Short mmCIF file of C-alpha atoms in Angstrom, two decimals:
data_model
loop_
_atom_site.label_atom_id
_atom_site.label_comp_id
_atom_site.label_asym_id
_atom_site.label_seq_id
_atom_site.Cartn_x
_atom_site.Cartn_y
_atom_site.Cartn_z
CA MET A 1 0.57 -22.36 -44.92
CA ALA A 2 1.21 -21.23 -41.36
CA TYR A 3 0.97 -17.60 -42.48
CA SER A 4 -2.41 -18.21 -44.13
CA LEU A 5 -3.75 -20.17 -41.19
CA LEU A 6 -2.86 -17.44 -38.70
CA SER A 7 -3.25 -14.24 -40.73
CA VAL A 8 -6.90 -14.66 -41.78
CA PRO A 9 -8.28 -15.08 -38.21
CA LEU A 10 -6.02 -12.21 -37.15
CA ILE A 11 -7.41 -9.95 -39.89
CA LEU A 12 -11.01 -10.93 -39.16
CA HIS A 13 -10.43 -10.19 -35.47
CA TYR A 14 -9.38 -6.59 -36.11
CA LEU A 15 -11.14 -5.76 -39.40
CA PRO A 16 -14.62 -6.26 -40.90
CA THR A 17 -15.08 -8.95 -43.55
CA ARG A 18 -15.38 -6.41 -46.37
CA HIS A 19 -11.83 -5.18 -45.67
CA LEU A 20 -10.53 -8.73 -46.07
CA GLY A 21 -12.33 -8.87 -49.42
CA LEU A 22 -10.83 -5.51 -50.36
CA TRP A 23 -7.31 -6.69 -49.50
CA ALA A 24 -7.77 -9.95 -51.44
CA THR A 25 -8.95 -7.98 -54.47
CA ILE A 26 -5.91 -5.68 -54.29
CA GLY A 27 -3.65 -8.72 -54.07
CA GLN A 28 -5.02 -10.14 -57.31
CA VAL A 29 -4.98 -6.82 -59.18
CA THR A 30 -1.33 -6.16 -58.31
CA THR A 31 -0.33 -9.55 -59.70
CA TYR A 32 -1.32 -8.25 -63.12
CA LEU A 33 1.20 -5.44 -62.80
CA SER A 34 3.85 -8.14 -62.41
CA LEU A 35 3.22 -8.91 -66.08
CA VAL A 36 5.39 -5.89 -66.83
CA ASP A 37 8.15 -8.47 -66.42
CA LEU A 38 7.14 -9.67 -69.93
CA GLY A 39 8.39 -13.15 -69.08
CA MET A 40 11.99 -11.95 -69.06
CA THR A 41 12.90 -13.29 -65.60
CA ALA A 42 11.82 -16.81 -66.61
CA ALA A 43 13.61 -16.41 -69.94
CA PHE A 44 16.78 -15.27 -68.15
CA ALA A 45 16.67 -18.32 -65.85
CA ARG A 46 16.22 -20.71 -68.77
CA LEU A 47 19.01 -19.13 -70.84
CA LEU A 48 21.27 -19.22 -67.79
CA ILE A 49 20.77 -23.00 -67.58
CA ASP A 50 22.12 -23.28 -71.13
CA GLN A 51 25.09 -21.07 -70.33
CA LYS A 52 26.22 -22.01 -66.83
CA GLY A 53 28.14 -25.10 -67.97
CA SER A 54 29.94 -23.24 -70.77
CA ASP A 55 33.61 -22.35 -70.58
CA SER A 56 32.85 -18.78 -71.66
CA ARG A 57 32.01 -16.65 -68.63
CA GLU A 58 31.61 -13.41 -70.58
CA ARG A 59 28.13 -14.33 -71.80
CA TYR A 60 27.17 -15.53 -68.29
CA HIS A 61 28.15 -12.14 -66.85
CA ALA A 62 26.27 -10.33 -69.63
CA LEU A 63 23.10 -12.31 -68.91
CA VAL A 64 23.26 -11.55 -65.19
CA SER A 65 24.06 -7.83 -65.46
CA THR A 66 21.45 -7.24 -68.19
CA SER A 67 18.79 -8.97 -66.14
CA PHE A 68 19.46 -6.73 -63.12
CA TRP A 69 19.22 -3.56 -65.20
CA VAL A 70 16.00 -4.72 -66.86
CA SER A 71 14.45 -5.59 -63.49
CA ALA A 72 15.27 -2.13 -62.13
CA VAL A 73 13.51 -0.45 -65.07
CA GLN A 74 10.52 -2.78 -64.73
CA GLY A 75 10.23 -2.02 -61.02
CA LEU A 76 10.10 1.70 -61.78
CA MET A 77 7.44 1.12 -64.44
CA ILE A 78 5.29 -0.89 -62.00
CA ALA A 79 5.45 1.79 -59.31
CA SER A 80 4.58 4.59 -61.77
CA LEU A 81 1.85 2.73 -63.63
CA GLY A 82 0.23 1.39 -60.46
CA TRP A 83 0.17 4.80 -58.82
CA TRP A 84 -1.68 6.24 -61.81
CA LEU A 85 -4.09 3.29 -62.19
CA ALA A 86 -5.23 3.12 -58.55
CA PRO A 87 -8.33 5.38 -58.82
CA ILE A 88 -9.23 3.88 -62.22
CA GLY A 89 -9.11 0.38 -60.70
CA ALA A 90 -11.49 1.42 -57.92
CA ALA A 91 -14.02 2.57 -60.51
CA LEU A 92 -13.68 -0.49 -62.78
CA LEU A 93 -14.07 -2.91 -59.87
CA LYS A 94 -17.09 -0.98 -58.54
CA ILE A 95 -15.52 -0.52 -55.11
CA PRO A 96 -18.13 1.13 -52.82
CA GLN A 97 -17.54 4.83 -52.21
CA ALA A 98 -16.95 4.23 -48.49
CA GLU A 99 -13.93 2.00 -49.30
CA ALA A 100 -12.70 3.74 -52.48
CA ASP A 101 -10.17 6.04 -50.77
CA LEU A 102 -8.83 3.14 -48.69
CA PHE A 103 -8.52 1.03 -51.86
CA VAL A 104 -6.47 3.74 -53.58
CA TRP A 105 -4.14 4.18 -50.58
CA LEU A 106 -3.54 0.45 -50.09
CA PHE A 107 -3.13 -0.15 -53.81
CA ARG A 108 -0.55 2.60 -54.25
CA PHE A 109 1.40 1.39 -51.24
CA GLN A 110 1.44 -2.15 -52.62
CA VAL A 111 2.68 -1.17 -56.08
CA LEU A 112 5.58 0.67 -54.46
CA VAL A 113 6.42 -2.47 -52.47
CA LEU A 114 6.05 -4.62 -55.59
CA GLY A 115 8.23 -2.30 -57.68
CA PHE A 116 11.02 -2.36 -55.08
CA GLY A 117 10.82 -6.16 -54.88
CA PHE A 118 11.40 -6.38 -58.64
CA LEU A 119 14.99 -5.24 -58.15
CA PHE A 120 15.85 -8.63 -56.68
CA ARG A 121 13.94 -10.99 -58.97
CA PRO A 122 17.14 -12.01 -60.82
CA LEU A 123 18.47 -13.47 -57.55
CA HIS A 124 15.62 -15.99 -57.54
CA ALA A 125 16.24 -16.78 -61.22
CA ILE A 126 19.94 -17.46 -60.61
CA LEU A 127 19.16 -19.81 -57.73
CA TYR A 128 16.58 -21.58 -59.91
CA ALA A 129 19.08 -22.05 -62.75
CA HIS A 130 21.56 -23.61 -60.30
CA GLN A 131 18.88 -25.96 -58.91
CA MET A 132 18.93 -24.15 -55.56
CA GLU A 133 15.31 -23.02 -55.53
CA TYR A 134 15.03 -24.32 -51.97
CA VAL A 135 16.99 -21.22 -50.90
CA SER A 136 14.25 -18.99 -52.33
CA SER A 137 11.61 -21.08 -50.58
CA LEU A 138 13.46 -20.87 -47.27
CA ALA A 139 13.85 -17.10 -47.63
CA SER A 140 10.14 -16.73 -48.39
CA GLY A 141 9.26 -18.79 -45.33
CA ILE A 142 11.47 -16.73 -43.04
CA THR A 143 10.10 -13.42 -44.30
CA LEU A 144 6.49 -14.62 -44.07
CA VAL A 145 7.00 -15.42 -40.40
CA GLY A 146 8.42 -11.93 -39.93
CA SER A 147 5.50 -10.43 -41.82
CA LEU A 148 3.05 -12.21 -39.54
CA VAL A 149 4.79 -10.87 -36.44
CA PHE A 150 4.75 -7.33 -37.82
CA LEU A 151 1.10 -7.66 -38.86
CA ALA A 152 0.10 -8.57 -35.31
CA GLY A 153 2.23 -5.70 -33.99
CA PHE A 154 0.72 -3.08 -36.31
CA PHE A 155 -2.79 -4.27 -35.48
CA ALA A 156 -1.96 -3.98 -31.79
CA LEU A 157 -0.80 -0.39 -32.45
CA ASP A 158 -4.28 0.33 -33.86
CA CYS A 159 -3.11 0.89 -37.45
CA GLY A 160 -6.33 -0.58 -38.81
CA PRO A 161 -6.34 -1.80 -42.44
CA HIS A 162 -3.06 0.08 -43.06
CA ALA A 163 -1.34 -2.61 -40.99
CA LEU A 164 -1.75 -4.95 -43.96
CA SER A 165 0.45 -2.75 -46.12
CA TYR A 166 2.99 -1.98 -43.42
CA ALA A 167 3.53 -5.69 -42.74
CA SER A 168 4.05 -6.38 -46.46
CA LEU A 169 7.29 -4.38 -46.32
CA THR A 170 8.95 -7.36 -44.65
CA GLY A 171 9.32 -9.25 -47.93
CA PRO A 172 11.24 -6.75 -50.08
CA LEU A 173 13.33 -5.56 -47.12
CA PHE A 174 14.44 -8.90 -45.68
CA THR A 175 14.15 -11.46 -48.49
CA PRO A 176 17.21 -10.12 -50.39
CA LEU A 177 19.29 -10.25 -47.20
CA VAL A 178 18.33 -13.87 -46.59
CA LEU A 179 18.93 -14.83 -50.24
CA ILE A 180 22.36 -13.22 -50.31
CA SER A 181 23.48 -14.69 -47.01
CA LEU A 182 22.31 -18.23 -47.85
CA GLY A 183 23.53 -18.13 -51.45
CA LYS A 184 26.93 -16.82 -50.40
CA LYS A 185 27.76 -20.09 -48.66
CA ALA A 186 27.24 -21.94 -51.93
CA GLY A 187 29.41 -19.48 -53.85
CA ILE A 188 26.57 -18.48 -56.19
CA TRP A 189 27.21 -14.74 -55.96
CA ARG A 190 30.97 -14.72 -56.61
CA GLU A 191 30.60 -13.81 -60.29
CA ILE A 192 27.73 -11.35 -59.94
CA SER A 193 27.88 -7.58 -59.94
CA LEU A 194 24.82 -5.36 -59.73
CA PHE A 195 26.55 -2.52 -61.58
CA SER A 196 28.16 -4.30 -64.53
CA LYS A 197 27.43 -3.00 -68.00
CA GLY A 198 24.50 -4.68 -69.70
CA SER A 199 24.31 -5.86 -73.31
CA TRP A 200 21.66 -4.84 -75.85
CA GLN A 201 22.27 -8.03 -77.79
CA VAL A 202 21.61 -10.13 -74.68
CA PHE A 203 18.57 -7.97 -73.88
CA ARG A 204 17.08 -8.67 -77.30
CA GLU A 205 17.67 -12.39 -76.85
CA ILE A 206 16.04 -12.42 -73.41
CA TYR A 207 13.15 -10.33 -74.70
CA ALA A 208 12.60 -12.55 -77.77
CA TYR A 209 12.19 -15.64 -75.60
CA GLY A 210 10.51 -13.73 -72.76
CA LYS A 211 7.65 -12.44 -74.88
CA GLU A 212 6.78 -16.06 -75.72
CA ILE A 213 6.45 -16.77 -71.99
CA PHE A 214 4.62 -13.48 -71.41
CA TYR A 215 1.52 -14.54 -73.34
CA MET A 216 1.41 -17.76 -71.34
CA GLY A 217 1.86 -15.80 -68.12
CA LEU A 218 -0.96 -13.45 -69.05
CA GLY A 219 -3.25 -16.37 -69.79
CA HIS A 220 -2.20 -18.01 -66.51
CA HIS A 221 -3.14 -14.86 -64.60
CA LEU A 222 -6.48 -14.58 -66.35
CA ILE A 223 -7.31 -18.21 -65.53
CA LEU A 224 -6.04 -18.48 -61.93
CA THR A 225 -5.96 -14.99 -60.45
CA SER A 226 -9.07 -13.26 -61.80
CA GLN A 227 -11.76 -14.94 -59.72
CA THR A 228 -11.63 -12.58 -56.74
CA MET A 229 -11.92 -9.55 -59.02
CA ILE A 230 -14.87 -11.13 -60.85
CA VAL A 231 -16.58 -11.96 -57.56
CA SER A 232 -15.87 -8.49 -56.15
CA ARG A 233 -17.33 -6.77 -59.19
CA SER A 234 -20.32 -9.12 -59.65
CA LEU A 235 -21.22 -10.16 -56.08
CA GLY A 236 -19.64 -7.56 -53.76
CA LEU A 237 -16.77 -7.35 -51.24
CA GLU A 238 -18.43 -9.69 -48.73
CA SER A 239 -18.59 -12.43 -51.37
CA ALA A 240 -15.01 -11.65 -52.38
CA ALA A 241 -13.95 -12.31 -48.79
CA ALA A 242 -15.90 -15.59 -48.77
CA TRP A 243 -14.22 -16.65 -52.02
CA ALA A 244 -10.75 -15.70 -50.75
CA VAL A 245 -11.23 -17.70 -47.54
CA GLY A 246 -13.15 -20.63 -49.05
CA THR A 247 -10.53 -21.20 -51.75
CA LYS A 248 -7.55 -20.58 -49.47
CA MET A 249 -6.93 -24.31 -49.01
CA PHE A 250 -7.09 -24.76 -52.80
CA ASN A 251 -4.53 -22.01 -53.30
CA LEU A 252 -2.28 -23.59 -50.67
CA VAL A 253 -2.33 -27.12 -52.09
CA LEU A 254 -2.06 -26.01 -55.73
CA PRO A 255 1.64 -25.01 -55.50
CA LEU A 256 2.31 -28.08 -53.35
CA THR A 257 0.92 -30.20 -56.18
CA TRP A 258 3.14 -28.48 -58.74
CA ARG A 259 6.28 -28.07 -56.62
CA PRO A 260 8.00 -31.42 -57.42
CA TYR A 261 7.50 -30.88 -61.14
CA GLY A 262 8.71 -27.26 -60.92
CA ALA A 263 11.81 -28.40 -59.03
CA ALA A 264 12.50 -31.02 -61.72
CA ILE A 265 12.37 -28.58 -64.66
CA PRO A 266 16.00 -27.28 -64.34
CA GLY A 267 17.32 -30.84 -64.28
CA MET A 268 15.10 -31.83 -67.21
CA SER A 269 16.38 -28.81 -69.12
CA GLU A 270 19.95 -30.00 -68.58
CA MET A 271 18.97 -33.47 -69.88
CA LEU A 272 17.78 -31.80 -73.09
CA VAL A 273 20.94 -29.68 -73.36
CA GLN A 274 23.01 -32.88 -72.98
CA GLY A 275 20.91 -34.69 -75.61
CA ASP A 276 19.61 -37.37 -73.24
CA ARG A 277 16.07 -37.57 -74.62
CA ALA A 278 15.37 -41.09 -73.40
CA ARG A 279 16.02 -40.12 -69.80
CA LEU A 280 14.04 -36.90 -70.32
CA GLN A 281 11.02 -38.86 -71.53
CA GLN A 282 11.25 -41.21 -68.54
CA ARG A 283 11.55 -38.34 -66.09
CA LEU A 284 8.60 -36.44 -67.62
CA ALA A 285 6.38 -39.54 -67.45
CA GLY A 286 7.29 -39.98 -63.79
CA MET A 287 6.53 -36.33 -63.05
CA ILE A 288 3.13 -36.60 -64.78
CA SER A 289 2.26 -39.59 -62.59
CA LEU A 290 3.52 -37.93 -59.42
CA THR A 291 1.76 -34.61 -60.08
CA PHE A 292 -1.57 -36.30 -60.78
CA GLY A 293 -1.20 -38.51 -57.70
CA LEU A 294 -0.55 -35.45 -55.55
CA ALA A 295 -3.61 -33.77 -57.06
CA VAL A 296 -5.78 -36.76 -56.07
CA PHE A 297 -4.37 -36.69 -52.53
CA PHE A 298 -4.95 -32.96 -52.05
CA SER A 299 -8.37 -33.05 -53.76
CA GLY A 300 -9.52 -35.66 -51.26
CA PHE A 301 -8.09 -33.64 -48.40
CA MET A 302 -9.98 -30.59 -49.63
CA VAL A 303 -13.30 -32.42 -50.09
CA LEU A 304 -13.10 -33.91 -46.61
CA CYS A 305 -11.76 -30.95 -44.64
CA ASN A 306 -12.38 -27.62 -46.35
CA THR A 307 -15.97 -26.83 -45.28
CA PRO A 308 -15.55 -27.65 -41.56
CA PHE A 309 -12.13 -26.03 -41.64
CA VAL A 310 -13.50 -22.70 -42.97
CA HIS A 311 -16.22 -22.72 -40.31
CA PHE A 312 -13.74 -23.47 -37.52
CA TRP A 313 -11.07 -21.12 -38.93
CA THR A 314 -13.33 -18.06 -39.14
CA ARG A 315 -15.46 -18.96 -36.08
CA GLY A 316 -18.55 -19.16 -38.26
CA LYS A 317 -18.12 -15.69 -39.80
CA ILE A 318 -17.72 -17.25 -43.25
CA GLU A 319 -19.41 -20.42 -44.50
CA TRP A 320 -18.39 -22.50 -47.54
CA VAL A 321 -20.86 -24.90 -49.19
CA GLY A 322 -19.59 -28.47 -49.44
CA SER A 323 -20.46 -28.87 -53.13
CA GLY A 324 -17.86 -26.23 -53.93
CA ASN A 325 -15.16 -28.56 -52.58
CA TYR A 326 -15.95 -31.24 -55.17
CA LEU A 327 -15.71 -28.65 -57.93
CA LEU A 328 -12.43 -27.31 -56.57
CA GLY A 329 -11.12 -30.88 -56.38
CA LEU A 330 -12.10 -31.46 -60.02
CA TRP A 331 -10.38 -28.21 -61.01
CA LEU A 332 -7.20 -29.28 -59.18
CA LEU A 333 -7.13 -32.60 -61.06
CA VAL A 334 -7.55 -30.87 -64.42
CA LEU A 335 -4.83 -28.33 -63.61
CA ALA A 336 -2.48 -31.16 -62.61
CA LEU A 337 -2.97 -32.75 -66.02
CA GLN A 338 -2.54 -29.45 -67.79
CA THR A 339 0.48 -28.02 -65.99
CA THR A 340 2.85 -30.92 -66.69
CA HIS A 341 2.36 -30.55 -70.44
CA CYS A 342 2.01 -26.76 -70.62
CA ASN A 343 5.13 -26.12 -68.54
CA PHE A 344 7.14 -28.63 -70.54
CA VAL A 345 7.74 -25.77 -72.97
CA SER A 346 9.99 -24.30 -70.25
CA VAL A 347 12.28 -27.25 -70.99
CA THR A 348 12.02 -27.31 -74.78
CA LYS A 349 11.73 -23.52 -75.31
CA GLN A 350 9.22 -24.35 -78.08
CA VAL A 351 6.21 -22.33 -76.98
CA GLY A 352 4.60 -22.20 -80.42
CA ALA A 353 0.90 -21.40 -80.64
CA LEU A 354 0.38 -22.25 -76.97
CA LYS A 355 1.05 -18.63 -76.00
CA TYR A 356 -1.94 -17.44 -78.03
CA LEU A 357 -4.15 -20.33 -76.96
CA TYR A 358 -3.39 -19.71 -73.28
CA PHE A 359 -4.39 -16.06 -73.68
CA LEU A 360 -7.54 -17.01 -75.60
CA GLU A 361 -8.47 -19.44 -72.82
CA GLY A 362 -8.08 -16.71 -70.21
CA ALA A 363 -10.09 -14.20 -72.23
CA VAL A 364 -12.95 -16.66 -72.77
CA PHE A 365 -12.94 -17.51 -69.07
CA ILE A 366 -13.20 -13.84 -68.05
CA LEU A 367 -16.05 -13.05 -70.43
CA VAL A 368 -18.12 -16.14 -69.66
CA SER A 369 -17.53 -15.87 -65.89
CA LEU A 370 -18.65 -12.24 -65.80
CA TRP A 371 -21.89 -13.36 -67.45
CA LEU A 372 -22.45 -16.46 -65.29
CA ALA A 373 -21.28 -15.21 -61.87
CA PRO A 374 -24.44 -13.19 -61.05
CA ARG A 375 -26.61 -16.17 -62.09
CA PHE A 376 -24.74 -19.22 -60.73
CA GLY A 377 -22.29 -17.75 -58.22
CA PHE A 378 -19.12 -19.62 -57.23
CA PRO A 379 -20.00 -22.99 -58.89
CA GLY A 380 -20.44 -21.28 -62.26
CA ILE A 381 -17.01 -19.64 -62.03
CA ILE A 382 -15.25 -22.90 -61.13
CA LEU A 383 -17.01 -24.92 -63.85
CA VAL A 384 -16.07 -22.36 -66.49
CA SER A 385 -12.43 -22.66 -65.34
CA VAL A 386 -12.50 -26.45 -65.66
CA ILE A 387 -14.14 -26.46 -69.10
CA CYS A 388 -11.85 -23.77 -70.54
CA THR A 389 -8.72 -25.57 -69.33
CA LEU A 390 -9.85 -28.88 -70.84
CA LEU A 391 -10.85 -27.38 -74.19
CA PHE A 392 -7.90 -25.07 -74.78
CA SER A 393 -4.47 -25.37 -73.16
CA TYR A 394 -4.65 -29.01 -72.05
CA GLN A 395 -5.62 -30.41 -75.44
CA TYR A 396 -2.97 -28.46 -77.33
CA SER A 397 -0.12 -28.96 -74.86
CA LEU A 398 -0.82 -32.71 -74.63
CA LYS A 399 -0.51 -33.07 -78.40
CA ASN A 400 2.55 -30.82 -78.34
CA THR A 401 4.33 -33.16 -75.91
CA GLY A 402 3.51 -36.16 -78.07
CA ARG A 403 4.89 -34.40 -81.17
CA PHE A 404 8.12 -33.50 -79.38
CA PHE A 405 8.89 -37.14 -78.53
CA GLY A 406 7.31 -38.54 -81.72
CA LEU A 407 4.89 -40.64 -79.67
CA PRO A 408 1.12 -41.19 -79.69
CA THR A 409 -0.84 -38.86 -77.43
CA ALA A 410 -1.88 -41.71 -75.13
CA THR A 411 1.73 -42.66 -74.37
CA MET A 412 2.54 -39.38 -72.61
CA GLY A 413 -1.00 -38.30 -71.78
CA TRP A 414 -2.91 -41.25 -70.39
CA LEU A 415 -0.55 -44.13 -69.60
CA PRO A 416 1.34 -42.22 -66.86
CA ILE A 417 -1.90 -41.41 -64.98
CA VAL A 418 -3.47 -44.90 -65.05
CA PRO A 419 -2.27 -45.67 -61.48
CA GLY A 420 -3.57 -42.28 -60.36
CA LEU A 421 -7.01 -42.99 -61.84
CA GLY A 422 -7.19 -46.20 -59.82
CA TYR A 423 -6.15 -44.24 -56.73
CA LEU A 424 -8.88 -41.69 -57.50
CA LEU A 425 -11.67 -44.27 -57.77
CA ILE A 426 -10.73 -46.01 -54.51
CA TYR A 427 -10.31 -42.73 -52.63
CA VAL A 428 -13.62 -41.29 -53.89
CA PHE A 429 -15.41 -44.44 -52.68
CA PHE A 430 -14.07 -43.99 -49.13
CA ILE A 431 -14.76 -40.24 -49.18
CA PHE A 432 -18.43 -40.75 -50.02
CA ILE A 433 -18.78 -43.31 -47.24
CA PHE A 434 -17.10 -41.03 -44.69
CA ASN A 435 -19.18 -37.99 -45.68
CA TYR A 436 -22.37 -40.06 -45.47
CA LEU A 437 -21.52 -41.36 -41.99
CA THR A 438 -20.51 -37.93 -40.63
CA PHE A 439 -23.19 -35.81 -42.29
CA SER A 440 -24.90 -34.95 -39.00
CA TRP A 441 -21.70 -34.20 -37.06
CA SER A 442 -20.82 -30.68 -35.96
CA ALA A 443 -18.25 -28.76 -38.00
CA GLU A 444 -15.59 -29.10 -35.30
CA LEU A 445 -16.11 -32.85 -34.91
CA ARG A 446 -16.08 -33.39 -38.69
CA LEU A 447 -12.84 -31.44 -38.98
CA PHE A 448 -11.01 -33.44 -36.32
CA GLY A 449 -12.37 -36.67 -37.77
CA SER A 450 -11.62 -35.93 -41.44
CA VAL A 451 -8.01 -34.71 -41.04
CA PRO A 452 -6.57 -38.10 -39.92
CA VAL A 453 -8.66 -39.91 -42.55
CA ALA A 454 -7.34 -37.60 -45.28
CA PHE A 455 -3.73 -37.87 -44.11
CA PHE A 456 -3.45 -41.56 -43.29
CA LEU A 457 -5.91 -43.18 -45.68
CA GLY A 458 -5.14 -40.74 -48.49
CA GLY A 459 -1.40 -40.96 -47.79
CA CYS A 460 -1.32 -44.78 -47.81
CA LEU A 461 -3.27 -44.92 -51.06
CA PHE A 462 -1.02 -42.24 -52.56
CA TYR A 463 2.14 -44.18 -51.70
CA ARG A 464 0.66 -47.38 -53.13
CA PHE A 465 -0.99 -46.04 -56.28
CA GLY A 466 -0.02 -42.37 -56.72
CA ILE A 467 3.75 -42.85 -57.14
CA PRO A 468 4.95 -45.07 -60.03
CA GLY A 469 7.16 -47.97 -59.00
CA PRO A 470 10.48 -46.82 -60.55
CA LEU A 471 10.08 -43.32 -59.14
CA ARG A 472 9.17 -44.72 -55.71
CA GLU A 473 12.36 -46.81 -55.69
CA GLU A 474 14.46 -43.84 -56.75
CA LEU A 475 12.95 -41.63 -54.04
CA TRP A 476 13.61 -44.32 -51.44
CA GLN A 477 17.25 -44.70 -52.55
CA ARG A 478 17.79 -40.96 -52.35
CA LEU A 479 16.19 -40.84 -48.93
CA MET A 480 18.51 -43.58 -47.71
CA SER A 481 21.53 -41.66 -49.06
CA LEU A 482 20.84 -38.64 -46.83
CA PRO A 483 23.20 -38.19 -43.84
CA PHE A 484 20.55 -38.75 -41.15
CA ALA A 485 19.42 -41.99 -42.86
CA LYS A 486 22.99 -43.28 -43.00
CA ARG A 487 23.49 -42.55 -39.32
CA SER A 488 20.22 -44.33 -38.47
CA THR A 489 21.27 -47.37 -40.51
CA ARG A 490 24.66 -47.55 -38.81
CA SER A 491 23.04 -47.21 -35.38
CA SER A 492 20.57 -50.03 -36.09
CA LYS A 493 23.39 -52.30 -37.28
CA GLY A 494 25.43 -51.50 -34.20
#
């Protein structure tokens, strides 16, 4: 979040708006090259969860070594394919001739960086399987700070738009060092060798499960990471920059909404491996409630703060219409409902027809958005996203969860979000009142007035209605068990 808050004004200070749009477009295009992974890193992490508690270490070693070899080959494929596709991408995206050469240079540099970073993807998967994903998050945070420092330095050295690529080297160069040093203290790397012999049998097993995840990943990319490319092609680089900046808050709060559920998936997978279905059902219901409650909280924050924030953040260079915030908030709520059920297949490993449906959803979204974007602009793109998600992946995955537990759809779909719906109605009422009272305020005054309202009012309502009672008690007990809480309790008693 700090990187996003500081990097965009920094870029706009040194570069024209169209270069920001160009860089945002490159960022989305390169994410598609990551699909060369074919879902195998996620498959490796899930299979490692099944294996890590086993007495046999031979299969564990085979999984790890095979994953490293596969990642090395995939990194080479990304670098080669991206280098060749760069000029083709400039033509397909209708990049203006004045920026075409710059697009090709930046794109080729980024695919080399991305390909090198693939070598170390198994490290993240291993940490995830051992429920130590916080190490990956900490490493990412440290390297982002470093990237921001280097970005400012390269701009100061008058490197122009090339500074964006130079600063991106921080991630693949320093992230592995941080991961290894932090993971070493926990003893995670003791049984890992980068040069062990892989296994074709293990490769086929990883690939068989990975290709199931691949189709879902492709659909996910089409749904969530295609908008900038659509805007760039249909409305131009200036509009692409406006979309990238106007939806930045949405892209920041989206992973925050999903993070608790994502962190719970390894533990839920172990519950399934141990045969504890009753506890698994209880945990999933709690995660559905929590994820939806977080979505309500962040949606309200976005509706209240996003428009004045964009104006203040870019010093008026980019404006974002307030109606777009309501649509983004609606999209966030729908994605919160969808993700808990769609990603439950990461626990069960029963992807089924969802992989094809996810891809179909993404394809329909792309085609319809390309047709509507020139006519209805940003609102048309967001509405198509919402409708496609509701009609395709959400409906199927909700029924899939019910079938897995042998329960009616309402039990796992609607009952867990009833408190969140009450939270939503109350919060929306206060948001409309606040927006009505502050309609004539300046952007700066509205921003400084809406932030405390969103945090304190939204936070109090979230604690009361957004977190189910049993989960709230469990969270409080765990908080009290932390070392600093124990010391505080002892001090107060003394």
